[in-house]
């Protein structure tokens, strides 16, 4: 056979350059390594709520669950960023299928708590349902309920009402702890029923606080952490607890604060978001790593990264990614980035690994912190529209490897073997690791240069050249079990093995076009059959070698050679490996080839029942437990036959996904929505701003009443003020000071006439996290003599700051702070109006204080028949709020999972913004002249894919330019035949409608 330029080559006779994977000296190709077998046997079953007691422990190497080592390969997913509980199952099934064994979640206090002491876990906030779904999916859960979470959410997860409460948050201040305890009581009441320790669920680890790095040395901090520890234990949480140190600082390592004398049930973890443009850092687990660096701060606990960057967030304006949005986050943290950084983590002894984010989702409603826009796609491996991306390929390859090769759970650095130098080649960094019990060895080869480099390594005594593409990495193994045989070594990366009936199946992967050599121990010469593709093989000195170039799937069967069970070797390039699905069933593992996704698999009698997705027409081929003779796919039986590979192949291809037709959005109706600006508007029911003191960190300006919205109970969305005054003769300007988030704005009217609009400046990447976002807008005025006047002011506050540094910045004021005139000094009596009582179904973050929101204009069933019919694009210049409504019907075939978005486009010079309501759910904010987001994901469940939907758009325009909307259309973001059953998310209309 013809091998490519990258042909594996023996370098006998040249100077030994490189690292050795097992064995010594000999130049014989495929010399045998030592014969200590790696731990074999079936991989542990995925966890479930089995009602049985389980032990959850750890040592310095890894977690130990029920006495077995477990590498945690976790992805972060926030249930509150996907307000459709049916779709939680979709994302979780995708995670499991792609090799994750754990999901890490934040629980956001603000999402659940509309008022002090009130905690709502119903509907889209049903934490118990999420935990049940995770357990049913077979995933462990890392639970992170704060009380503080950061997470780019409003006030870092603190409820709005806490911004106006006494007590220094994130400290041992009793006024704060009283509230924090109530929250934890409510969360723990649910979580304690879903712990893996008693089989109630699959919660395995529980985080206290979040990246808490101020007050580390102070009693206020230490007592706070000790309090949280004791509180959570008292609530019946008995899984190991941990904290995520903001960096490798050693903060909150075991023994640094009081854990009630308890030892051994608390772990140390640190977060890492290294730049993808720099060399991946070594975390110091295996070395000194700085004074207190990395896991060396905690020598008795495993290497643990509770958050490792899987993408990054983008601020309003899109400065982080040059205006290109999350596609650019995904491009700069692509599959090669994942191999390079995550394999480095494994090579550093990290065995508890969580990627933040794995599904980012949507910061819908008023959930986002001021720095981020609605989409929290993050450039994650599963995109906001629930579509799998290329980033899942390495995640699955590594996740399955960790599952199949338990040796990886206990690694020591092996150092350069005697006689070899440490440098495997220019540009290549090598990590050489050994499992001290099994002597399985691993090499992580990382290329830190942009072009391909070749590592010269000694494998089983043979020197080989192994290509590593630019800015990429690979893992080589030697001495691991492959079912009932033993791998001597391979230049391809092992992905998985399983016992499928009589035969073992092993999969190796790599980049397409790479030449590979794979060597297996065999006491005598085995019979080798190349079933598909091209491969060469040879046998010498007790070792079988198989050479192949990666492309499609090459199939090689090995029989005899001292082992009774045949072994099927599958060599798959990346593209082909994405169609190979392992699923562990109670009857044993199955391996499925063909569909775009395998969701579930069970074997009943002789039938394998499978569910999953296809995009295009696909094969269905199944290796599984002995005796399977029938295939059922998504409830439909398929004819099948046994293949030479020992699999069952469906007699016809699975159908691909059908077409999705999206209607044009027409039939719009319009109404103006700022009656509050009219002089005669009745505000007698509004709240008088009579407070004189505030718990805010913003000082109340001298001579002003407290005008801060939070002090009057208005925490989310827009607020209106009406200031009444007389005696303004001679006034020539009014200055209105306000505080808001980055995209905040203020609009003012005097006696019904627009004074103008002030907007906070668009920040750049550097200022976005630093600004205080206070501003004073000065408008010229000429009030008519002797009359009573009213100043109407609309403030869009754009959410509370996060409190990342634990200095109460979530209590920075929002809304108006002061008003001052020149030319006169009238006394102003202010009234304020904000959001009505929280929507009991959609939650407190759904609506603000616009007139339309207060009167249900955003809701389905609202009677808009009297509104003016209009067509888009609009071209209207006015300062104020304008609402548009329409309805549309969808008729997506059942059995088709269509992911649909709403896309708005217009001339970017036009100054207006749109709040988007779908069936009353606030799906986010579009700012036409800021961006960068144009497409808003409409999650199925909230979106009726078979039935009628209502769209309402609340447009704020400042009158300086004509305003849209321009084009508003439904867009298809993905489709698959399959999906999960979707229960409609309740979307009530106006009371009495
Ligand atoms: C770390 C937080 O723990 C997490 O909540 C989120 O904000 C994440 O970063 C960024 O998306 S904070 C750390 C990067 C300083």
XYZ file of C-alpha atoms in Angstrom, residues 91 172 181 185 270 348 448 458 517 559 769:
11
model
C -28.801 19.290 25.275
C -20.178 37.116 57.085
C -29.214 30.986 54.157
C -32.225 26.180 52.390
C -9.013 26.602 40.224
C -0.854 18.195 34.095
C 3.126 25.472 19.702
C 10.631 6.276 20.733
C 1.185 2.359 12.893
C -8.156 -13.266 15.084
C -15.680 46.008 32.707
